[in-house]
Amino acid sequence: MPAQTLSPLMPYLTAAGMGLLYYRRMRRYFGRQPWQPKRTLARVVLLVIVTAMLVLLACVVPHVAWGMAGGAVAGVALGLFALHHTRIELDNGVASYTPNPWIGGVLGVLLIGRLAWRWSQGAFSSGFGQTTQQASPLTLAIAAALVLYSLTQGVGLMWRMRALHATPR
């Protein structure tokens, strides 16, 4: 397919690709999940990098810093609350967990809704320089809450699984 015919389709293909990735992420909030320590460690490392990037963004775009800080505090609090309601099981030597689906699901839907609203208002149609000038504290607060929620969940799951394997049978 020539580049000229692919160009008008790029926003739709990008949105479809991001939707597929987000669907896969949302699926992890529901039902019993097998414990995969290497995947969880990789996710935690990636989320630490994303958190560092959010901190850097807060330094570069200071008008969003307080919103992001509030979102980060809310994300950690929600992560601890959800971790308290996550069921950890060891069945025939296979560890698994069942997360609370409502907290992660609501945060995910809230972020998607906010990004869709911003996109419909034309917030992402200009270049990167304009986008940082128009950065929304609410959108970045929701993003920070989701990232810190996931980071808290990942670290907490690693800690709880280690404690589960350490208990004598």
Short mmCIF file of N, CA and C in Angstrom, two decimals:
data_model
loop_
_atom_site.label_atom_id
_atom_site.label_comp_id
_atom_site.label_asym_id
_atom_site.label_seq_id
_atom_site.Cartn_x
_atom_site.Cartn_y
_atom_site.Cartn_z
N MET A 1 0.86 -1.18 0.00
CA MET A 1 0.00 0.00 0.00
C MET A 1 0.90 1.23 0.00
N PRO A 2 0.74 2.14 -0.97
CA PRO A 2 1.57 3.34 -1.02
C PRO A 2 1.35 4.22 0.21
N ALA A 3 2.36 5.02 0.49
CA ALA A 3 2.31 5.88 1.68
C ALA A 3 1.18 6.91 1.59
N GLN A 4 0.83 7.33 0.37
CA GLN A 4 -0.22 8.33 0.22
C GLN A 4 -1.58 7.78 0.63
N THR A 5 -1.85 6.52 0.37
CA THR A 5 -3.15 5.95 0.76
C THR A 5 -3.15 5.51 2.21
N LEU A 6 -1.99 5.24 2.77
CA LEU A 6 -1.89 4.82 4.17
C LEU A 6 -2.00 6.02 5.12
N SER A 7 -1.57 7.18 4.66
CA SER A 7 -1.53 8.37 5.51
C SER A 7 -2.88 8.74 6.12
N PRO A 8 -3.98 8.77 5.37
CA PRO A 8 -5.26 9.12 6.00
C PRO A 8 -5.74 8.07 7.00
N LEU A 9 -5.26 6.85 6.87
CA LEU A 9 -5.69 5.78 7.76
C LEU A 9 -4.88 5.73 9.06
N MET A 10 -3.77 6.41 9.13
CA MET A 10 -2.88 6.30 10.29
C MET A 10 -3.55 6.63 11.62
N PRO A 11 -4.34 7.69 11.74
CA PRO A 11 -4.97 7.93 13.04
C PRO A 11 -5.88 6.78 13.48
N TYR A 12 -6.58 6.18 12.52
CA TYR A 12 -7.48 5.08 12.85
C TYR A 12 -6.70 3.81 13.20
N LEU A 13 -5.63 3.54 12.46
CA LEU A 13 -4.80 2.38 12.76
C LEU A 13 -4.11 2.53 14.10
N THR A 14 -3.65 3.74 14.39
CA THR A 14 -3.01 3.99 15.68
C THR A 14 -4.01 3.81 16.82
N ALA A 15 -5.20 4.36 16.65
CA ALA A 15 -6.23 4.22 17.69
C ALA A 15 -6.62 2.75 17.87
N ALA A 16 -6.73 2.00 16.77
CA ALA A 16 -7.08 0.58 16.87
C ALA A 16 -5.96 -0.20 17.57
N GLY A 17 -4.72 0.10 17.26
CA GLY A 17 -3.59 -0.57 17.92
C GLY A 17 -3.54 -0.27 19.41
N MET A 18 -3.75 1.00 19.75
CA MET A 18 -3.76 1.37 21.17
C MET A 18 -4.96 0.73 21.88
N GLY A 19 -6.09 0.65 21.19
CA GLY A 19 -7.26 0.01 21.77
C GLY A 19 -7.01 -1.47 22.06
N LEU A 20 -6.33 -2.15 21.14
CA LEU A 20 -6.00 -3.56 21.35
C LEU A 20 -5.06 -3.73 22.54
N LEU A 21 -4.04 -2.90 22.61
CA LEU A 21 -3.12 -2.97 23.75
C LEU A 21 -3.84 -2.70 25.06
N TYR A 22 -4.73 -1.72 25.05
CA TYR A 22 -5.44 -1.38 26.28
C TYR A 22 -6.44 -2.47 26.65
N TYR A 23 -7.03 -3.11 25.67
CA TYR A 23 -7.93 -4.23 25.94
C TYR A 23 -7.17 -5.36 26.64
N ARG A 24 -5.98 -5.66 26.15
CA ARG A 24 -5.18 -6.71 26.78
C ARG A 24 -4.83 -6.34 28.21
N ARG A 25 -4.56 -5.06 28.44
CA ARG A 25 -4.24 -4.61 29.80
C ARG A 25 -5.47 -4.70 30.70
N MET A 26 -6.61 -4.30 30.21
CA MET A 26 -7.84 -4.33 31.01
C MET A 26 -8.24 -5.77 31.34
N ARG A 27 -7.94 -6.70 30.46
CA ARG A 27 -8.28 -8.09 30.68
C ARG A 27 -7.58 -8.64 31.92
N ARG A 28 -6.42 -8.08 32.28
CA ARG A 28 -5.69 -8.54 33.47
C ARG A 28 -6.36 -8.14 34.76
N TYR A 29 -7.34 -7.26 34.73
CA TYR A 29 -8.03 -6.84 35.93
C TYR A 29 -9.13 -7.82 36.34
N PHE A 30 -9.48 -8.75 35.46
CA PHE A 30 -10.64 -9.60 35.70
C PHE A 30 -10.24 -11.07 35.75
N GLY A 31 -10.76 -11.78 36.73
CA GLY A 31 -10.57 -13.22 36.83
C GLY A 31 -9.25 -13.62 37.45
N ARG A 32 -9.10 -14.91 37.61
CA ARG A 32 -7.90 -15.49 38.21
C ARG A 32 -6.73 -15.36 37.26
N GLN A 33 -5.61 -14.86 37.77
CA GLN A 33 -4.42 -14.64 36.95
C GLN A 33 -3.29 -15.52 37.45
N PRO A 34 -2.57 -16.20 36.56
CA PRO A 34 -1.41 -16.97 37.01
C PRO A 34 -0.28 -16.03 37.42
N TRP A 35 0.46 -16.42 38.45
CA TRP A 35 1.59 -15.61 38.91
C TRP A 35 2.76 -15.84 37.98
N GLN A 36 3.24 -14.76 37.37
CA GLN A 36 4.39 -14.82 36.47
C GLN A 36 5.42 -13.81 36.97
N PRO A 37 6.34 -14.27 37.82
CA PRO A 37 7.26 -13.32 38.48
C PRO A 37 8.14 -12.53 37.52
N LYS A 38 8.62 -13.15 36.45
CA LYS A 38 9.49 -12.41 35.52
C LYS A 38 8.71 -11.31 34.80
N ARG A 39 7.48 -11.62 34.40
CA ARG A 39 6.65 -10.62 33.72
C ARG A 39 6.30 -9.48 34.68
N THR A 40 6.01 -9.82 35.94
CA THR A 40 5.69 -8.79 36.92
C THR A 40 6.90 -7.91 37.20
N LEU A 41 8.08 -8.51 37.31
CA LEU A 41 9.30 -7.72 37.52
C LEU A 41 9.56 -6.79 36.34
N ALA A 42 9.38 -7.30 35.13
CA ALA A 42 9.57 -6.45 33.94
C ALA A 42 8.56 -5.30 33.94
N ARG A 43 7.32 -5.59 34.32
CA ARG A 43 6.29 -4.54 34.38
C ARG A 43 6.64 -3.49 35.43
N VAL A 44 7.14 -3.94 36.58
CA VAL A 44 7.52 -3.00 37.65
C VAL A 44 8.67 -2.11 37.18
N VAL A 45 9.66 -2.69 36.52
CA VAL A 45 10.78 -1.89 36.01
C VAL A 45 10.29 -0.87 34.99
N LEU A 46 9.41 -1.30 34.08
CA LEU A 46 8.85 -0.38 33.09
C LEU A 46 8.06 0.74 33.77
N LEU A 47 7.28 0.39 34.78
CA LEU A 47 6.48 1.40 35.47
C LEU A 47 7.34 2.37 36.27
N VAL A 48 8.47 1.91 36.79
CA VAL A 48 9.40 2.82 37.46
C VAL A 48 9.95 3.83 36.45
N ILE A 49 10.26 3.36 35.25
CA ILE A 49 10.76 4.26 34.20
C ILE A 49 9.67 5.27 33.81
N VAL A 50 8.43 4.79 33.66
CA VAL A 50 7.32 5.70 33.32
C VAL A 50 7.09 6.71 34.44
N THR A 51 7.20 6.26 35.69
CA THR A 51 7.06 7.17 36.83
C THR A 51 8.14 8.25 36.79
N ALA A 52 9.37 7.85 36.48
CA ALA A 52 10.46 8.83 36.37
C ALA A 52 10.17 9.82 35.25
N MET A 53 9.60 9.34 34.15
CA MET A 53 9.26 10.24 33.04
C MET A 53 8.14 11.20 33.45
N LEU A 54 7.19 10.72 34.25
CA LEU A 54 6.12 11.61 34.74
C LEU A 54 6.69 12.68 35.68
N VAL A 55 7.64 12.30 36.51
CA VAL A 55 8.29 13.27 37.40
C VAL A 55 9.03 14.31 36.56
N LEU A 56 9.73 13.85 35.53
CA LEU A 56 10.43 14.78 34.64
C LEU A 56 9.44 15.71 33.94
N LEU A 57 8.32 15.17 33.49
CA LEU A 57 7.29 16.00 32.87
C LEU A 57 6.76 17.05 33.84
N ALA A 58 6.58 16.65 35.10
CA ALA A 58 6.10 17.60 36.10
C ALA A 58 7.12 18.72 36.32
N CYS A 59 8.39 18.41 36.18
CA CYS A 59 9.43 19.45 36.31
C CYS A 59 9.46 20.38 35.10
N VAL A 60 9.22 19.82 33.91
CA VAL A 60 9.27 20.60 32.68
C VAL A 60 8.00 21.44 32.50
N VAL A 61 6.85 20.88 32.87
CA VAL A 61 5.57 21.56 32.72
C VAL A 61 5.00 21.77 34.13
N PRO A 62 5.42 22.84 34.82
CA PRO A 62 5.08 22.97 36.24
C PRO A 62 3.60 23.17 36.54
N HIS A 63 2.79 23.61 35.57
CA HIS A 63 1.38 23.84 35.88
C HIS A 63 0.60 22.54 36.06
N VAL A 64 1.21 21.39 35.77
CA VAL A 64 0.53 20.11 35.97
C VAL A 64 1.06 19.34 37.18
N ALA A 65 2.07 19.89 37.85
CA ALA A 65 2.76 19.15 38.91
C ALA A 65 1.83 18.79 40.07
N TRP A 66 1.00 19.73 40.52
CA TRP A 66 0.13 19.45 41.67
C TRP A 66 -0.93 18.42 41.32
N GLY A 67 -1.46 18.49 40.12
CA GLY A 67 -2.43 17.49 39.70
C GLY A 67 -1.81 16.11 39.62
N MET A 68 -0.58 16.04 39.08
CA MET A 68 0.10 14.75 39.00
C MET A 68 0.44 14.23 40.39
N ALA A 69 0.84 15.10 41.29
CA ALA A 69 1.15 14.66 42.66
C ALA A 69 -0.10 14.11 43.34
N GLY A 70 -1.22 14.79 43.16
CA GLY A 70 -2.47 14.29 43.73
C GLY A 70 -2.88 12.96 43.13
N GLY A 71 -2.70 12.83 41.83
CA GLY A 71 -3.00 11.56 41.16
C GLY A 71 -2.09 10.44 41.64
N ALA A 72 -0.82 10.77 41.87
CA ALA A 72 0.13 9.76 42.35
C ALA A 72 -0.25 9.27 43.75
N VAL A 73 -0.61 10.20 44.63
CA VAL A 73 -1.02 9.82 45.98
C VAL A 73 -2.30 8.97 45.93
N ALA A 74 -3.25 9.38 45.10
CA ALA A 74 -4.48 8.60 44.95
C ALA A 74 -4.19 7.22 44.36
N GLY A 75 -3.27 7.14 43.41
CA GLY A 75 -2.92 5.85 42.81
C GLY A 75 -2.30 4.89 43.80
N VAL A 76 -1.39 5.40 44.64
CA VAL A 76 -0.78 4.55 45.67
C VAL A 76 -1.83 4.09 46.67
N ALA A 77 -2.70 5.02 47.11
CA ALA A 77 -3.75 4.65 48.07
C ALA A 77 -4.70 3.61 47.47
N LEU A 78 -5.12 3.82 46.22
CA LEU A 78 -5.99 2.84 45.57
C LEU A 78 -5.28 1.51 45.35
N GLY A 79 -4.00 1.56 45.03
CA GLY A 79 -3.22 0.33 44.86
C GLY A 79 -3.13 -0.47 46.14
N LEU A 80 -2.91 0.21 47.26
CA LEU A 80 -2.87 -0.48 48.55
C LEU A 80 -4.23 -1.05 48.92
N PHE A 81 -5.28 -0.28 48.66
CA PHE A 81 -6.64 -0.76 48.93
C PHE A 81 -6.96 -1.98 48.07
N ALA A 82 -6.64 -1.92 46.78
CA ALA A 82 -6.91 -3.04 45.88
C ALA A 82 -6.06 -4.24 46.25
N LEU A 83 -4.83 -4.01 46.67
CA LEU A 83 -3.96 -5.11 47.07
C LEU A 83 -4.52 -5.82 48.30
N HIS A 84 -5.14 -5.06 49.17
CA HIS A 84 -5.78 -5.64 50.35
C HIS A 84 -6.94 -6.55 49.93
N HIS A 85 -7.60 -6.23 48.83
CA HIS A 85 -8.74 -7.01 48.35
C HIS A 85 -8.37 -7.98 47.23
N THR A 86 -7.09 -8.20 47.01
CA THR A 86 -6.63 -9.17 46.02
C THR A 86 -6.47 -10.52 46.71
N ARG A 87 -7.07 -11.54 46.14
CA ARG A 87 -7.00 -12.88 46.72
C ARG A 87 -5.79 -13.61 46.14
N ILE A 88 -4.91 -14.08 47.02
CA ILE A 88 -3.70 -14.81 46.64
C ILE A 88 -3.95 -16.29 46.97
N GLU A 89 -3.64 -17.17 46.02
CA GLU A 89 -3.89 -18.59 46.22
C GLU A 89 -2.70 -19.41 45.75
N LEU A 90 -2.49 -20.54 46.43
CA LEU A 90 -1.49 -21.51 46.02
C LEU A 90 -2.22 -22.83 45.83
N ASP A 91 -2.41 -23.25 44.57
CA ASP A 91 -3.17 -24.44 44.26
C ASP A 91 -2.25 -25.45 43.57
N ASN A 92 -1.99 -26.57 44.25
CA ASN A 92 -1.09 -27.61 43.74
C ASN A 92 0.28 -27.05 43.39
N GLY A 93 0.78 -26.16 44.20
CA GLY A 93 2.10 -25.58 43.99
C GLY A 93 2.14 -24.47 42.96
N VAL A 94 1.00 -24.12 42.36
CA VAL A 94 0.93 -23.05 41.36
C VAL A 94 0.30 -21.82 42.01
N ALA A 95 1.04 -20.75 42.05
CA ALA A 95 0.55 -19.51 42.65
C ALA A 95 -0.30 -18.74 41.64
N SER A 96 -1.37 -18.15 42.13
CA SER A 96 -2.22 -17.31 41.30
C SER A 96 -2.84 -16.24 42.18
N TYR A 97 -3.43 -15.26 41.55
CA TYR A 97 -4.09 -14.19 42.29
C TYR A 97 -5.33 -13.75 41.52
N THR A 98 -6.28 -13.24 42.27
CA THR A 98 -7.51 -12.71 41.68
C THR A 98 -7.62 -11.26 42.11
N PRO A 99 -7.35 -10.32 41.21
CA PRO A 99 -7.40 -8.90 41.60
C PRO A 99 -8.83 -8.40 41.74
N ASN A 100 -8.97 -7.32 42.47
CA ASN A 100 -10.26 -6.64 42.56
C ASN A 100 -10.49 -5.95 41.22
N PRO A 101 -11.51 -6.35 40.48
CA PRO A 101 -11.66 -5.82 39.12
C PRO A 101 -12.17 -4.39 39.06
N TRP A 102 -12.86 -3.94 40.07
CA TRP A 102 -13.54 -2.65 39.97
C TRP A 102 -12.59 -1.47 40.02
N ILE A 103 -11.61 -1.52 40.87
CA ILE A 103 -10.72 -0.35 41.01
C ILE A 103 -9.89 -0.15 39.75
N GLY A 104 -9.20 -1.19 39.30
CA GLY A 104 -8.40 -1.07 38.09
C GLY A 104 -9.24 -0.77 36.86
N GLY A 105 -10.40 -1.42 36.77
CA GLY A 105 -11.28 -1.19 35.63
C GLY A 105 -11.80 0.23 35.56
N VAL A 106 -12.20 0.77 36.71
CA VAL A 106 -12.71 2.15 36.75
C VAL A 106 -11.60 3.13 36.40
N LEU A 107 -10.39 2.92 36.94
CA LEU A 107 -9.28 3.81 36.60
C LEU A 107 -8.97 3.77 35.11
N GLY A 108 -8.98 2.58 34.53
CA GLY A 108 -8.70 2.45 33.10
C GLY A 108 -9.76 3.13 32.24
N VAL A 109 -11.02 2.91 32.57
CA VAL A 109 -12.10 3.54 31.81
C VAL A 109 -12.07 5.06 31.97
N LEU A 110 -11.75 5.52 33.16
CA LEU A 110 -11.64 6.96 33.41
C LEU A 110 -10.55 7.59 32.55
N LEU A 111 -9.40 6.93 32.46
CA LEU A 111 -8.32 7.47 31.62
C LEU A 111 -8.71 7.45 30.15
N ILE A 112 -9.28 6.36 29.68
CA ILE A 112 -9.68 6.29 28.27
C ILE A 112 -10.73 7.36 27.96
N GLY A 113 -11.69 7.53 28.87
CA GLY A 113 -12.72 8.56 28.67
C GLY A 113 -12.13 9.95 28.62
N ARG A 114 -11.18 10.23 29.52
CA ARG A 114 -10.57 11.55 29.55
C ARG A 114 -9.74 11.80 28.29
N LEU A 115 -8.98 10.79 27.85
CA LEU A 115 -8.20 10.95 26.63
C LEU A 115 -9.10 11.12 25.41
N ALA A 116 -10.21 10.39 25.36
CA ALA A 116 -11.15 10.55 24.25
C ALA A 116 -11.74 11.96 24.25
N TRP A 117 -12.05 12.48 25.42
CA TRP A 117 -12.59 13.84 25.53
C TRP A 117 -11.56 14.85 25.03
N ARG A 118 -10.31 14.71 25.48
CA ARG A 118 -9.26 15.63 25.05
C ARG A 118 -9.03 15.53 23.54
N TRP A 119 -9.07 14.31 23.00
CA TRP A 119 -8.86 14.10 21.58
C TRP A 119 -10.00 14.74 20.79
N SER A 120 -11.23 14.61 21.27
CA SER A 120 -12.37 15.20 20.55
C SER A 120 -12.32 16.73 20.58
N GLN A 121 -11.65 17.30 21.54
CA GLN A 121 -11.50 18.74 21.64
C GLN A 121 -10.29 19.27 20.86
N GLY A 122 -9.55 18.36 20.21
CA GLY A 122 -8.42 18.76 19.38
C GLY A 122 -7.13 18.98 20.14
N ALA A 123 -7.01 18.42 21.33
CA ALA A 123 -5.83 18.67 22.14
C ALA A 123 -4.57 18.03 21.56
N PHE A 124 -4.70 16.96 20.79
CA PHE A 124 -3.54 16.25 20.29
C PHE A 124 -3.28 16.50 18.81
N SER A 125 -3.97 17.46 18.23
CA SER A 125 -3.83 17.70 16.80
C SER A 125 -2.63 18.56 16.44
N SER A 126 -2.08 19.27 17.42
CA SER A 126 -0.91 20.11 17.15
C SER A 126 0.36 19.34 17.50
N GLY A 127 1.49 19.95 17.28
CA GLY A 127 2.77 19.31 17.55
C GLY A 127 3.05 19.14 19.03
N PHE A 128 4.22 18.53 19.35
CA PHE A 128 4.59 18.24 20.73
C PHE A 128 4.73 19.51 21.55
N GLY A 129 5.30 20.55 20.98
CA GLY A 129 5.47 21.81 21.71
C GLY A 129 4.15 22.40 22.16
N GLN A 130 3.16 22.40 21.27
CA GLN A 130 1.84 22.89 21.63
C GLN A 130 1.16 21.98 22.65
N THR A 131 1.38 20.68 22.53
CA THR A 131 0.73 19.73 23.44
C THR A 131 1.22 19.93 24.86
N THR A 132 2.51 20.18 25.06
CA THR A 132 3.00 20.40 26.42
C THR A 132 2.47 21.71 26.98
N GLN A 133 2.24 22.70 26.13
CA GLN A 133 1.67 23.95 26.60
C GLN A 133 0.21 23.77 27.01
N GLN A 134 -0.50 22.86 26.33
CA GLN A 134 -1.92 22.63 26.61
C GLN A 134 -2.14 21.43 27.52
N ALA A 135 -1.10 20.95 28.18
CA ALA A 135 -1.22 19.76 29.02
C ALA A 135 -2.27 19.98 30.10
N SER A 136 -3.11 18.99 30.27
CA SER A 136 -4.21 19.08 31.23
C SER A 136 -3.79 18.46 32.57
N PRO A 137 -3.89 19.20 33.66
CA PRO A 137 -3.57 18.62 34.97
C PRO A 137 -4.47 17.43 35.32
N LEU A 138 -5.73 17.47 34.90
CA LEU A 138 -6.65 16.37 35.20
C LEU A 138 -6.24 15.10 34.45
N THR A 139 -5.93 15.23 33.17
CA THR A 139 -5.54 14.06 32.39
C THR A 139 -4.26 13.45 32.95
N LEU A 140 -3.29 14.29 33.28
CA LEU A 140 -2.03 13.77 33.81
C LEU A 140 -2.19 13.24 35.23
N ALA A 141 -3.13 13.78 35.99
CA ALA A 141 -3.41 13.24 37.32
C ALA A 141 -3.99 11.84 37.20
N ILE A 142 -4.90 11.64 36.26
CA ILE A 142 -5.47 10.31 36.05
C ILE A 142 -4.40 9.34 35.56
N ALA A 143 -3.53 9.81 34.66
CA ALA A 143 -2.44 8.95 34.17
C ALA A 143 -1.49 8.58 35.31
N ALA A 144 -1.15 9.56 36.15
CA ALA A 144 -0.27 9.28 37.29
C ALA A 144 -0.93 8.31 38.27
N ALA A 145 -2.23 8.46 38.48
CA ALA A 145 -2.95 7.54 39.38
C ALA A 145 -2.91 6.13 38.82
N LEU A 146 -3.12 5.97 37.52
CA LEU A 146 -3.11 4.65 36.92
C LEU A 146 -1.71 4.02 36.97
N VAL A 147 -0.69 4.79 36.69
CA VAL A 147 0.68 4.27 36.71
C VAL A 147 1.08 3.87 38.13
N LEU A 148 0.82 4.75 39.11
CA LEU A 148 1.21 4.44 40.48
C LEU A 148 0.35 3.34 41.07
N TYR A 149 -0.90 3.23 40.65
CA TYR A 149 -1.75 2.12 41.06
C TYR A 149 -1.14 0.81 40.58
N SER A 150 -0.77 0.75 39.31
CA SER A 150 -0.18 -0.47 38.75
C SER A 150 1.17 -0.79 39.38
N LEU A 151 1.96 0.22 39.65
CA LEU A 151 3.26 0.01 40.29
C LEU A 151 3.08 -0.52 41.71
N THR A 152 2.15 0.04 42.46
CA THR A 152 1.88 -0.44 43.82
C THR A 152 1.38 -1.87 43.79
N GLN A 153 0.50 -2.17 42.85
CA GLN A 153 -0.01 -3.54 42.71
C GLN A 153 1.12 -4.51 42.40
N GLY A 154 2.00 -4.15 41.47
CA GLY A 154 3.09 -5.04 41.08
C GLY A 154 4.05 -5.32 42.22
N VAL A 155 4.47 -4.26 42.90
CA VAL A 155 5.40 -4.43 44.02
C VAL A 155 4.71 -5.19 45.15
N GLY A 156 3.47 -4.86 45.43
CA GLY A 156 2.73 -5.55 46.49
C GLY A 156 2.52 -7.03 46.18
N LEU A 157 2.22 -7.35 44.93
CA LEU A 157 2.07 -8.75 44.55
C LEU A 157 3.38 -9.51 44.70
N MET A 158 4.48 -8.89 44.30
CA MET A 158 5.77 -9.54 44.47
C MET A 158 6.05 -9.82 45.94
N TRP A 159 5.75 -8.86 46.78
CA TRP A 159 5.97 -9.01 48.22
C TRP A 159 5.08 -10.10 48.81
N ARG A 160 3.79 -10.08 48.44
CA ARG A 160 2.86 -11.07 48.98
C ARG A 160 3.14 -12.48 48.46
N MET A 161 3.55 -12.61 47.21
CA MET A 161 3.88 -13.93 46.68
C MET A 161 5.13 -14.49 47.34
N ARG A 162 6.11 -13.64 47.60
CA ARG A 162 7.30 -14.09 48.31
C ARG A 162 6.94 -14.57 49.70
N ALA A 163 6.04 -13.84 50.37
CA ALA A 163 5.60 -14.26 51.70
C ALA A 163 4.81 -15.57 51.63
N LEU A 164 4.03 -15.75 50.57
CA LEU A 164 3.25 -16.98 50.40
C LEU A 164 4.16 -18.18 50.25
N HIS A 165 5.22 -18.03 49.47
CA HIS A 165 6.15 -19.14 49.25
C HIS A 165 7.04 -19.38 50.46
N ALA A 166 7.19 -18.39 51.33
CA ALA A 166 8.03 -18.52 52.52
C ALA A 166 7.32 -19.22 53.67
N THR A 167 5.98 -19.23 53.66
CA THR A 167 5.23 -19.85 54.76
C THR A 167 5.37 -21.36 54.68
N PRO A 168 5.62 -22.00 55.82
CA PRO A 168 5.75 -23.47 55.82
C PRO A 168 4.40 -24.15 55.59
N ARG A 169 4.41 -25.26 54.94
CA ARG A 169 3.19 -26.00 54.65
C ARG A 169 2.96 -27.05 55.71
#
